[in-house]
Short mmCIF file of C-alpha atoms and ligand atoms in Angstrom, two decimals:
data_model
loop_
_atom_site.label_atom_id
_atom_site.label_comp_id
_atom_site.label_asym_id
_atom_site.label_seq_id
_atom_site.Cartn_x
_atom_site.Cartn_y
_atom_site.Cartn_z
CA MET A 1 2.29 0.38 4.18
CA GLY A 2 4.67 1.40 1.60
CA GLN A 3 4.66 4.09 -1.06
CA PHE A 4 4.61 4.97 -4.67
CA VAL A 5 6.59 7.88 -5.45
CA VAL A 6 5.53 9.62 -8.75
CA ARG A 7 7.03 12.94 -10.21
CA GLY A 8 4.94 13.65 -13.23
CA GLY A 9 5.09 15.41 -16.47
CA ARG A 10 7.33 12.90 -18.40
CA ARG A 11 5.95 11.42 -21.74
CA LEU A 12 6.01 7.74 -21.78
CA GLU A 13 7.76 6.21 -24.63
CA GLY A 14 9.22 2.70 -25.96
CA THR A 15 7.98 -0.88 -25.88
CA LEU A 16 6.34 -2.96 -23.02
CA ARG A 17 5.85 -6.57 -22.78
CA VAL A 18 2.37 -7.19 -20.91
CA LYS A 19 2.62 -9.98 -18.08
CA GLY A 20 0.34 -12.87 -17.76
CA SER A 21 -3.42 -12.52 -16.49
CA LYS A 22 -3.59 -12.58 -12.77
CA ASN A 23 -7.48 -13.12 -12.94
CA ALA A 24 -6.82 -15.84 -15.33
CA ALA A 25 -3.96 -17.36 -13.23
CA LEU A 26 -6.01 -17.62 -10.07
CA PRO A 27 -8.84 -19.66 -11.16
CA ILE A 28 -6.72 -21.82 -13.16
CA MET A 29 -4.37 -22.69 -10.20
CA ALA A 30 -7.43 -23.27 -7.98
CA ALA A 31 -8.66 -25.49 -10.90
CA SER A 32 -5.32 -27.43 -10.69
CA ILE A 33 -7.10 -28.99 -7.60
CA LEU A 34 -9.15 -30.84 -10.02
CA ALA A 35 -6.24 -32.71 -11.56
CA SER A 36 -4.87 -36.07 -10.92
CA ASP A 37 -1.43 -35.28 -11.71
CA THR A 38 1.19 -32.29 -12.02
CA VAL A 39 0.15 -29.06 -13.62
CA ILE A 40 2.77 -26.82 -15.10
CA LEU A 41 1.90 -23.20 -15.46
CA ASP A 42 3.72 -20.50 -17.76
CA GLY A 43 2.85 -17.17 -17.88
CA VAL A 44 1.93 -16.80 -14.31
CA PRO A 45 2.53 -13.20 -13.00
CA ARG A 46 4.94 -12.82 -9.73
CA LEU A 47 2.21 -10.82 -7.60
CA ARG A 48 1.02 -10.76 -4.05
CA ASP A 49 -2.13 -12.28 -5.13
CA ILE A 50 -0.63 -15.25 -6.69
CA ASP A 51 1.54 -15.89 -3.59
CA VAL A 52 -1.98 -15.78 -1.44
CA MET A 53 -3.10 -18.48 -4.20
CA ILE A 54 0.05 -20.75 -3.81
CA GLN A 55 -0.26 -20.49 0.12
CA VAL A 56 -3.68 -21.56 -0.10
CA LEU A 57 -3.24 -24.71 -2.22
CA GLN A 58 -0.12 -25.47 0.25
CA ALA A 59 -2.59 -25.24 3.09
CA LEU A 60 -4.89 -27.69 1.28
CA GLY A 61 -1.97 -30.17 1.03
CA ALA A 62 -0.72 -29.38 -2.55
CA ARG A 63 3.05 -29.03 -3.45
CA VAL A 64 3.44 -25.81 -5.20
CA TRP A 65 6.85 -24.29 -6.49
CA TRP A 66 8.47 -22.43 -9.05
CA GLU A 67 11.05 -23.51 -11.41
CA ASP A 68 12.43 -20.25 -13.10
CA SER A 69 9.18 -18.72 -14.92
CA GLN A 70 6.95 -22.04 -14.42
CA LEU A 71 4.83 -22.31 -11.68
CA ILE A 72 4.36 -26.21 -10.73
CA ILE A 73 1.62 -27.42 -8.81
CA ASP A 74 1.52 -31.31 -7.39
CA PRO A 75 -2.04 -31.70 -6.40
CA ARG A 76 -1.83 -35.37 -5.88
CA HIS A 77 -1.73 -35.22 -2.05
CA ILE A 78 -4.55 -32.58 -1.40
CA ASN A 79 -6.16 -33.84 1.67
CA GLN A 80 -7.41 -30.64 3.37
CA TYR A 81 -10.79 -28.75 2.61
CA VAL A 82 -10.47 -25.75 5.15
CA VAL A 83 -9.54 -22.59 3.55
CA PRO A 84 -7.61 -20.57 6.34
CA ALA A 85 -9.41 -17.77 7.52
CA GLU A 86 -6.35 -15.20 7.24
CA LEU A 87 -5.69 -16.14 3.70
CA MET A 88 -9.24 -15.71 2.65
CA GLN A 89 -9.32 -12.47 4.34
CA GLN A 90 -6.38 -11.50 2.22
CA MET A 91 -7.92 -12.32 -1.09
CA ARG A 92 -11.46 -13.19 -2.23
CA ALA A 93 -10.20 -15.19 -4.90
CA SER A 94 -9.63 -17.86 -2.44
CA LEU A 95 -13.01 -18.73 -2.85
CA PHE A 96 -12.19 -19.95 -6.04
CA VAL A 97 -11.17 -23.36 -4.34
CA THR A 98 -14.31 -24.21 -2.95
CA GLY A 99 -15.83 -25.53 -6.11
CA PRO A 100 -12.91 -27.77 -6.97
CA LEU A 101 -12.70 -29.05 -3.48
CA LEU A 102 -16.24 -29.85 -3.26
CA ALA A 103 -15.62 -31.64 -6.67
CA ARG A 104 -12.46 -33.84 -5.38
CA LEU A 105 -13.06 -34.04 -1.70
CA GLY A 106 -16.68 -33.74 -1.31
CA ARG A 107 -16.30 -30.75 1.29
CA ALA A 108 -14.80 -27.34 1.76
CA VAL A 109 -15.00 -24.62 4.25
CA ALA A 110 -14.42 -21.05 3.55
CA PHE A 111 -14.67 -17.71 5.46
CA GLN A 112 -16.33 -14.68 4.27
CA PRO A 113 -13.88 -13.58 1.99
CA GLY A 114 -11.79 -10.29 2.06
CA GLY A 115 -9.89 -8.44 -0.82
CA CYS A 116 -10.46 -5.03 -2.45
CA ASN A 117 -12.79 -2.74 -0.57
CA ILE A 118 -15.17 -1.78 -3.61
CA GLY A 119 -18.79 -2.67 -2.11
CA ASP A 120 -20.54 -5.45 -0.35
CA ARG A 121 -19.25 -8.35 -2.90
CA PRO A 122 -21.82 -11.23 -1.76
CA ILE A 123 -21.06 -14.61 -2.54
CA ASP A 124 -24.70 -15.80 -2.94
CA LEU A 125 -24.29 -16.62 -6.64
CA HIS A 126 -21.39 -18.99 -5.87
CA VAL A 127 -23.40 -21.02 -3.01
CA ASN A 128 -26.52 -20.98 -5.04
CA GLY A 129 -24.77 -22.56 -8.10
CA LEU A 130 -22.66 -25.21 -5.94
CA THR A 131 -25.89 -25.83 -4.19
CA LYS A 132 -27.88 -26.56 -7.19
CA LEU A 133 -25.01 -29.05 -8.44
CA GLY A 134 -25.95 -31.23 -5.18
CA ALA A 135 -23.98 -29.41 -2.32
CA GLN A 136 -25.36 -28.48 1.30
CA SER A 137 -24.42 -25.27 2.59
CA ARG A 138 -24.67 -23.84 5.95
CA THR A 139 -22.89 -20.90 7.71
CA GLN A 140 -21.79 -21.19 11.22
CA ASP A 141 -19.69 -18.30 12.93
CA GLY A 142 -18.85 -16.65 9.77
CA GLN A 143 -17.92 -19.71 8.45
CA LEU A 144 -19.27 -21.32 5.07
CA LEU A 145 -19.67 -24.90 5.38
CA LEU A 146 -20.27 -27.15 1.92
CA GLU A 147 -20.79 -30.71 1.49
CA THR A 148 -21.93 -33.39 -0.95
CA VAL A 149 -22.25 -36.97 -1.32
CA GLY A 150 -21.70 -36.28 -5.21
CA LEU A 151 -22.16 -33.47 -7.76
CA THR A 152 -24.91 -34.00 -10.37
CA GLY A 153 -25.07 -31.97 -13.68
CA THR A 154 -27.80 -29.63 -13.70
CA GLU A 155 -29.01 -26.15 -15.09
CA VAL A 156 -27.78 -23.22 -13.34
CA HIS A 157 -29.44 -19.69 -14.18
CA LEU A 158 -27.36 -16.77 -12.65
CA SER A 159 -28.98 -14.03 -12.04
CA TYR A 160 -26.16 -11.54 -12.83
CA PRO A 161 -23.20 -12.75 -14.91
CA SER A 162 -20.68 -12.96 -11.81
CA VAL A 163 -17.18 -13.92 -13.08
CA GLY A 164 -16.13 -15.74 -10.07
CA ALA A 165 -19.38 -17.46 -9.91
CA THR A 166 -19.53 -18.87 -13.54
CA GLU A 167 -15.72 -20.01 -12.85
CA ASN A 168 -16.34 -21.84 -9.34
CA ILE A 169 -19.54 -23.63 -10.94
CA MET A 170 -17.53 -24.76 -14.17
CA MET A 171 -14.75 -25.94 -11.86
CA ALA A 172 -17.16 -27.86 -9.70
CA ALA A 173 -19.01 -29.19 -12.79
CA VAL A 174 -16.26 -30.91 -14.67
CA LEU A 175 -16.24 -33.70 -11.99
CA ALA A 176 -19.89 -33.72 -11.94
CA ARG A 177 -21.81 -36.54 -12.88
CA GLY A 178 -23.81 -35.73 -16.08
CA GLU A 179 -24.10 -32.32 -18.00
CA THR A 180 -24.13 -29.01 -16.46
CA ARG A 181 -25.53 -25.81 -18.21
CA ILE A 182 -24.80 -22.22 -17.02
CA ARG A 183 -27.15 -19.57 -18.00
CA ASN A 184 -26.44 -16.09 -18.00
CA ALA A 185 -22.81 -16.85 -17.78
CA ALA A 186 -20.05 -14.40 -17.68
CA MET A 187 -18.42 -14.36 -20.97
CA GLU A 188 -15.13 -12.58 -20.10
CA PRO A 189 -11.71 -13.91 -21.80
CA GLU A 190 -10.65 -15.17 -18.48
CA ILE A 191 -13.52 -17.52 -18.58
CA VAL A 192 -12.28 -18.65 -22.09
CA ASP A 193 -9.02 -19.40 -20.48
CA LEU A 194 -10.11 -21.40 -17.51
CA ALA A 195 -12.31 -23.58 -20.24
CA GLN A 196 -9.25 -23.97 -22.25
CA PHE A 197 -7.16 -25.03 -19.42
CA LEU A 198 -9.70 -27.31 -18.19
CA GLU A 199 -10.00 -28.95 -21.48
CA THR A 200 -6.50 -29.49 -21.58
CA LEU A 201 -7.01 -31.41 -18.58
CA GLY A 202 -9.65 -33.76 -20.18
CA ALA A 203 -12.66 -31.82 -19.61
CA THR A 204 -15.29 -31.05 -22.59
CA ILE A 205 -16.94 -27.46 -22.23
CA ARG A 206 -18.63 -25.92 -25.09
CA GLY A 207 -19.82 -22.43 -25.19
CA ALA A 208 -17.22 -20.55 -23.03
CA GLY A 209 -17.02 -17.09 -23.99
CA THR A 210 -21.04 -16.94 -24.53
CA SER A 211 -23.83 -16.53 -21.89
CA ASP A 212 -24.61 -20.26 -22.35
CA VAL A 213 -21.95 -22.62 -21.02
CA ARG A 214 -22.23 -26.59 -20.97
CA ILE A 215 -19.90 -28.62 -18.85
CA GLU A 216 -19.99 -32.58 -19.55
CA GLY A 217 -18.81 -34.03 -16.06
CA ARG A 218 -15.70 -36.46 -16.15
CA GLU A 219 -14.40 -39.11 -13.56
CA THR A 220 -10.67 -38.12 -13.70
CA LEU A 221 -8.96 -35.20 -15.13
CA HIS A 222 -5.01 -35.72 -15.83
CA GLY A 223 -2.28 -33.35 -15.40
CA THR A 224 -1.02 -30.83 -18.25
CA GLU A 225 1.33 -27.75 -19.38
CA TYR A 226 -0.69 -24.57 -19.88
CA THR A 227 0.37 -20.64 -20.86
CA ILE A 228 -1.75 -17.92 -19.05
CA ILE A 229 -3.49 -15.40 -21.38
CA PRO A 230 -2.12 -11.93 -21.18
CA ASP A 231 -3.33 -9.59 -18.57
CA ARG A 232 -5.92 -7.19 -20.32
CA ILE A 233 -6.09 -4.82 -17.42
CA GLU A 234 -2.52 -4.34 -17.04
CA ALA A 235 -2.37 -3.53 -20.97
CA GLY A 236 -5.19 -1.35 -20.67
CA SER A 237 -3.56 0.34 -17.57
CA PHE A 238 -0.51 1.07 -19.53
CA ALA A 239 -2.23 2.26 -22.88
CA LEU A 240 -4.03 4.62 -20.79
CA ALA A 241 -0.75 6.05 -18.91
CA ALA A 242 0.75 6.41 -22.67
CA ALA A 243 -2.17 8.43 -23.76
CA LEU A 244 -2.41 10.68 -20.65
CA THR A 245 1.26 11.53 -20.69
CA GLY A 246 0.99 12.20 -24.55
CA GLY A 247 3.20 9.39 -24.92
CA GLN A 248 3.70 6.65 -27.74
CA VAL A 249 4.08 3.24 -26.38
CA ARG A 250 3.89 -0.17 -28.23
CA LEU A 251 2.46 -2.99 -26.15
CA GLU A 252 3.44 -6.50 -26.87
CA ASN A 253 1.63 -9.70 -25.53
CA CYS A 254 -1.47 -7.71 -25.63
CA LEU A 255 -4.30 -9.51 -27.09
CA VAL A 256 -5.88 -6.82 -28.90
CA ASP A 257 -9.12 -8.38 -29.27
CA HIS A 258 -9.68 -8.59 -25.28
CA LEU A 259 -10.29 -4.91 -24.74
CA PRO A 260 -13.03 -4.13 -27.38
CA GLY A 261 -14.46 -1.76 -24.89
CA LEU A 262 -11.20 0.35 -24.28
CA TRP A 263 -9.81 1.05 -27.84
CA GLY A 264 -12.97 2.64 -29.34
CA ARG A 265 -13.17 4.87 -26.33
CA MET A 266 -9.63 6.03 -26.54
CA ARG A 267 -9.92 6.44 -30.31
CA GLU A 268 -12.92 8.32 -29.70
CA VAL A 269 -11.03 11.14 -27.52
CA GLY A 270 -8.23 11.24 -30.69
CA VAL A 271 -5.72 8.80 -29.31
CA GLU A 272 -4.40 6.53 -32.23
CA VAL A 273 -4.55 3.04 -31.52
CA ARG A 274 -2.63 0.94 -33.98
CA GLU A 275 -3.41 -2.44 -34.13
CA VAL A 276 -0.01 -3.99 -35.51
CA ASP A 277 -1.14 -7.70 -35.24
CA ALA A 278 -3.39 -9.68 -32.94
CA GLU A 279 -0.95 -9.61 -30.10
CA THR A 280 0.67 -6.19 -30.51
CA VAL A 281 -0.73 -2.60 -30.24
CA GLU A 282 0.64 0.81 -30.48
CA ILE A 283 -0.90 3.93 -28.67
CA ILE A 284 -0.10 7.20 -30.12
CA ALA A 285 -1.36 10.16 -28.16
CA PRO A 286 -2.46 13.25 -30.00
CA LYS A 287 -0.20 16.59 -29.56
CA GLN A 288 -3.41 18.10 -27.53
CA TYR A 289 -6.83 16.72 -26.72
CA ARG A 290 -9.76 18.35 -28.24
CA ARG A 291 -12.64 19.38 -26.01
CA MET A 292 -15.47 16.82 -25.95
CA SER A 293 -17.86 15.27 -23.49
CA ILE A 294 -17.00 11.34 -22.73
CA SER A 295 -19.98 9.25 -21.38
CA LEU A 296 -18.84 5.66 -20.36
CA HIS A 297 -20.71 2.93 -18.76
CA THR A 298 -18.77 -0.20 -17.08
CA ASN A 299 -20.59 -3.38 -17.74
CA PRO A 300 -19.73 -7.19 -18.14
CA TYR A 301 -17.75 -8.20 -20.94
CA PRO A 302 -17.87 -7.22 -23.67
CA GLY A 303 -18.61 -3.60 -22.11
CA PHE A 304 -16.41 -1.47 -20.65
CA ALA A 305 -14.33 -3.53 -17.86
CA THR A 306 -14.76 -2.07 -14.60
CA ASP A 307 -11.14 -2.69 -13.59
CA LEU A 308 -10.24 -0.19 -15.79
CA GLN A 309 -12.56 2.72 -14.89
CA PRO A 310 -10.41 4.48 -12.29
CA GLN A 311 -7.60 4.42 -15.01
CA PHE A 312 -9.84 5.93 -17.67
CA MET A 313 -11.15 8.57 -15.16
CA ALA A 314 -7.19 9.72 -14.61
CA PHE A 315 -7.07 9.86 -18.35
CA LEU A 316 -10.32 11.97 -18.76
CA LEU A 317 -8.92 14.36 -16.24
CA LYS A 318 -6.53 15.43 -19.10
CA VAL A 319 -9.33 15.81 -21.57
CA PRO A 320 -11.08 19.19 -21.70
CA GLY A 321 -14.74 18.81 -21.31
CA VAL A 322 -17.35 17.55 -18.94
CA HIS A 323 -17.72 13.79 -18.73
CA LEU A 324 -19.63 11.23 -17.24
CA ILE A 325 -18.83 7.73 -15.80
CA SER A 326 -21.01 5.47 -14.47
CA GLU A 327 -20.43 2.50 -12.62
CA ARG A 328 -22.29 -0.46 -13.31
CA VAL A 329 -20.61 -3.59 -11.95
CA PHE A 330 -19.85 -2.71 -8.23
CA GLU A 331 -21.98 -0.31 -6.10
CA ASN A 332 -19.07 1.58 -4.45
CA ARG A 333 -16.01 1.97 -6.77
CA LEU A 334 -15.71 5.68 -7.23
CA GLY A 335 -13.48 6.22 -3.81
CA HIS A 336 -10.86 7.47 -5.87
CA ALA A 337 -12.52 10.50 -7.18
CA ARG A 338 -12.10 11.94 -3.67
CA GLU A 339 -8.29 11.11 -3.92
CA PHE A 340 -8.19 12.68 -7.37
CA ARG A 341 -9.60 15.93 -5.96
CA ARG A 342 -6.76 16.16 -3.47
CA MET A 343 -4.57 16.60 -6.72
CA GLY A 344 -6.69 19.49 -8.03
CA ALA A 345 -9.42 17.47 -10.07
CA GLN A 346 -12.65 18.78 -10.42
CA ILE A 347 -15.00 15.82 -10.19
CA ALA A 348 -18.58 15.42 -8.31
CA ALA A 349 -19.45 11.67 -7.48
CA ASP A 350 -21.80 9.75 -5.68
CA GLN A 351 -21.23 5.67 -5.09
CA ARG A 352 -22.32 5.10 -8.74
CA VAL A 353 -21.74 8.28 -10.88
CA ALA A 354 -19.25 10.77 -11.28
CA LEU A 355 -19.21 14.00 -13.38
CA ILE A 356 -15.48 15.11 -14.45
CA TYR A 357 -14.44 18.27 -15.61
CA GLY A 358 -11.35 17.51 -17.51
CA GLY A 359 -8.55 19.55 -18.69
CA HIS A 360 -7.60 21.14 -15.49
CA GLU A 361 -3.95 21.11 -14.20
CA LEU A 362 -3.31 18.42 -11.55
CA TYR A 363 -0.83 18.78 -8.85
CA GLY A 364 1.24 16.31 -6.92
CA ALA A 365 -0.26 15.18 -3.34
CA GLN A 366 -0.39 12.68 -1.03
CA VAL A 367 -3.26 10.17 -1.73
CA THR A 368 -4.30 6.81 -0.71
CA ALA A 369 -4.77 3.65 -2.79
CA MET A 370 -8.05 2.26 -1.32
CA ASP A 371 -8.19 -0.89 -3.89
CA LEU A 372 -5.99 -2.10 -6.58
CA ARG A 373 -7.19 -0.20 -9.56
CA ALA A 374 -7.70 2.85 -7.73
CA GLY A 375 -4.09 2.76 -6.98
CA ALA A 376 -3.41 2.30 -10.54
CA GLY A 377 -5.61 5.24 -11.43
CA LEU A 378 -3.68 7.48 -9.00
CA ILE A 379 -0.41 6.35 -10.37
CA LEU A 380 -1.72 7.55 -13.80
CA ALA A 381 -3.24 10.42 -12.42
CA GLY A 382 0.37 11.00 -10.82
CA LEU A 383 2.09 10.89 -14.15
CA GLY A 384 0.06 13.53 -15.48
CA ALA A 385 0.29 15.73 -12.40
CA ASN A 386 2.74 18.69 -11.91
CA GLY A 387 5.24 17.83 -9.21
CA GLN A 388 5.28 14.86 -6.83
CA THR A 389 2.54 12.79 -5.78
CA ILE A 390 2.72 10.03 -2.95
CA ILE A 391 0.63 7.23 -3.31
CA GLU A 392 0.13 5.22 0.09
CA GLY A 393 -0.73 1.49 -0.40
CA ARG A 394 2.08 0.15 -2.40
CA GLU A 395 1.00 -3.48 -1.05
CA VAL A 396 -2.34 -3.02 -2.43
CA ILE A 397 -1.28 -2.05 -6.05
CA GLU A 398 1.32 -4.77 -6.36
CA ARG A 399 -1.57 -7.09 -5.57
CA GLY A 400 -2.11 -6.89 -9.35
CA TYR A 401 0.92 -5.30 -11.13
CA GLU A 402 4.46 -6.76 -11.37
CA ASN A 403 7.44 -4.36 -11.00
CA LEU A 404 5.23 -1.58 -11.69
CA ALA A 405 7.78 1.30 -10.87
CA GLN A 406 10.51 -0.44 -12.79
CA ARG A 407 8.47 -1.12 -15.79
CA LEU A 408 7.29 2.65 -15.95
CA SER A 409 10.64 3.96 -15.59
CA GLN A 410 11.64 1.86 -18.34
CA LEU A 411 9.45 3.86 -20.39
CA GLY A 412 10.64 7.18 -19.10
CA ALA A 413 8.33 7.83 -16.30
CA ASP A 414 9.96 9.01 -12.89
CA VAL A 415 8.23 6.61 -10.40
CA THR A 416 10.27 4.98 -7.27
CA THR A 417 8.70 2.90 -4.41
CA LEU A 418 9.48 3.61 -0.70
C1 LIG B 501 -13.91 -10.57 -10.90
C2 LIG B 501 -12.42 -10.14 -10.94
C3 LIG B 501 -12.40 -8.35 -10.72
C4 LIG B 501 -13.38 -7.62 -11.51
C5 LIG B 501 -14.75 -8.33 -11.55
C6 LIG B 501 -15.75 -7.90 -12.58
C7 LIG B 501 -11.15 -11.91 -10.38
C8 LIG B 501 -9.96 -12.36 -9.36
N1 LIG B 501 -11.59 -10.72 -10.00
O1 LIG B 501 -14.21 -10.35 -9.58
O2 LIG B 501 -11.03 -8.09 -10.76
O3 LIG B 501 -13.41 -6.47 -10.92
O4 LIG B 501 -14.59 -9.82 -11.93
O5 LIG B 501 -15.16 -7.75 -13.78
O6 LIG B 501 -11.21 -12.54 -11.64
N2 LIG B 501 -21.96 -10.74 -6.90
C9 LIG B 501 -23.26 -10.91 -6.15
N3 LIG B 501 -23.05 -12.30 -5.96
C10 LIG B 501 -21.99 -13.26 -5.97
C11 LIG B 501 -20.95 -12.76 -6.80
C12 LIG B 501 -20.98 -11.26 -7.45
O7 LIG B 501 -23.81 -10.14 -6.00
O8 LIG B 501 -22.09 -14.24 -5.47
C13 LIG B 501 -21.87 -9.12 -7.65
C14 LIG B 501 -21.00 -8.45 -7.00
O9 LIG B 501 -20.90 -7.69 -5.49
C15 LIG B 501 -20.47 -7.52 -8.08
C16 LIG B 501 -20.76 -8.06 -9.35
O10 LIG B 501 -21.63 -9.25 -8.95
O11 LIG B 501 -21.41 -6.30 -7.65
C17 LIG B 501 -19.70 -8.30 -10.20
O12 LIG B 501 -18.75 -9.34 -9.47
P1 LIG B 501 -18.03 -10.71 -10.08
O13 LIG B 501 -18.42 -10.68 -11.52
O14 LIG B 501 -18.59 -11.75 -9.31
O15 LIG B 501 -16.66 -10.09 -9.87
P2 LIG B 501 -15.65 -11.18 -9.34
O16 LIG B 501 -15.31 -12.43 -9.66
O17 LIG B 501 -15.47 -10.92 -7.61
#
């Protein structure tokens, strides 16, 4: 396992261009299976998770290649329906191909997915939704086998607004017979981006971005060229890095409306968040943070993003006062509290709730990134600590951040990789 080495105490300053969204790109790449011709994608970030999805598509028979910054997917010869176990174990999002495969080939075989270690993360909502559309499902030796003689539009009510399940069902439904309605659908911007992509393929989708999504089935979909939205989690991570180092950073290619939960909380703590235009935001930290108590709950969109919770915790470590974070999306996503404590942080946490005693000095230490966003939180804490922090698990962090050490260094941080 590689490492990030962070020497803290430097103020971040300058301009950063946010990359394309990983979590929008992954389902859109999977949705390319549905097209009858080539798909050209702009703005796909160069990340480990994207490489895994490329390998998944290739294993299914697609031709996939980069042409400069564009990712080209030629799905015409897809004829395999088994998602290789080792790819599935590397990334939970491999599951996204099951809906499109069912719609296109009438079959899909997947294994219990892997990915970040943040709780059980069952797949029942995916399977129930696909079954309602007309798939037969069974499990055998850890494999999930899905089969259909034809998908038919129907109403699916999700008991929880799962992002992945909403996306998987949408992708299956675009080639189903008749209309599908997803109730209690997830409302994340990545869902809207997927819907817009599917529309450029010729699909008709109404209500994406609300809890009530309607998809009209089509017989075929054509190819397209499409640009992925900017990564709101990357933008939020850099914004918090700027704030906790007392810095001033301008973020470009940042869709300001996609982070409603974050900006309000940062302003509450005294950070100036200047919306320059719809795609540019400037983060200006105050000279000193006042004593206060912040209480934050993560929730599905438009609530505060769980994927920014560890980074926000790192930020709160710099704000004097007693703060509360409650994690409501995943049942076990506060493991980073223990790693922060190795750096001198005063935090009491169980699996769901953390009490943070902010405003105490942090010291460099050797810590471990258990999951992608926890790793980002540790890098942020390292930026605000005295001395050198070594974060084990570089590969885990690089699943979601492109050239992170280099881009932080361009803003004045001292971050290297080993
Ligand atoms: C997506 C994001 C991830 C983010 C998460 C929540 C991608 C590739 N990943 O993950 O970064 O943290 O949304 O914003 O887009 N659940 C079930 N049964 C299911 C599916 C989910 O119980 O079939 C539960 C999960 O265990 C979890 C909650 O629903 O507690 C949210 O999961 P979900 O919204 O599905 O997240 P992902 O799509 O996996």
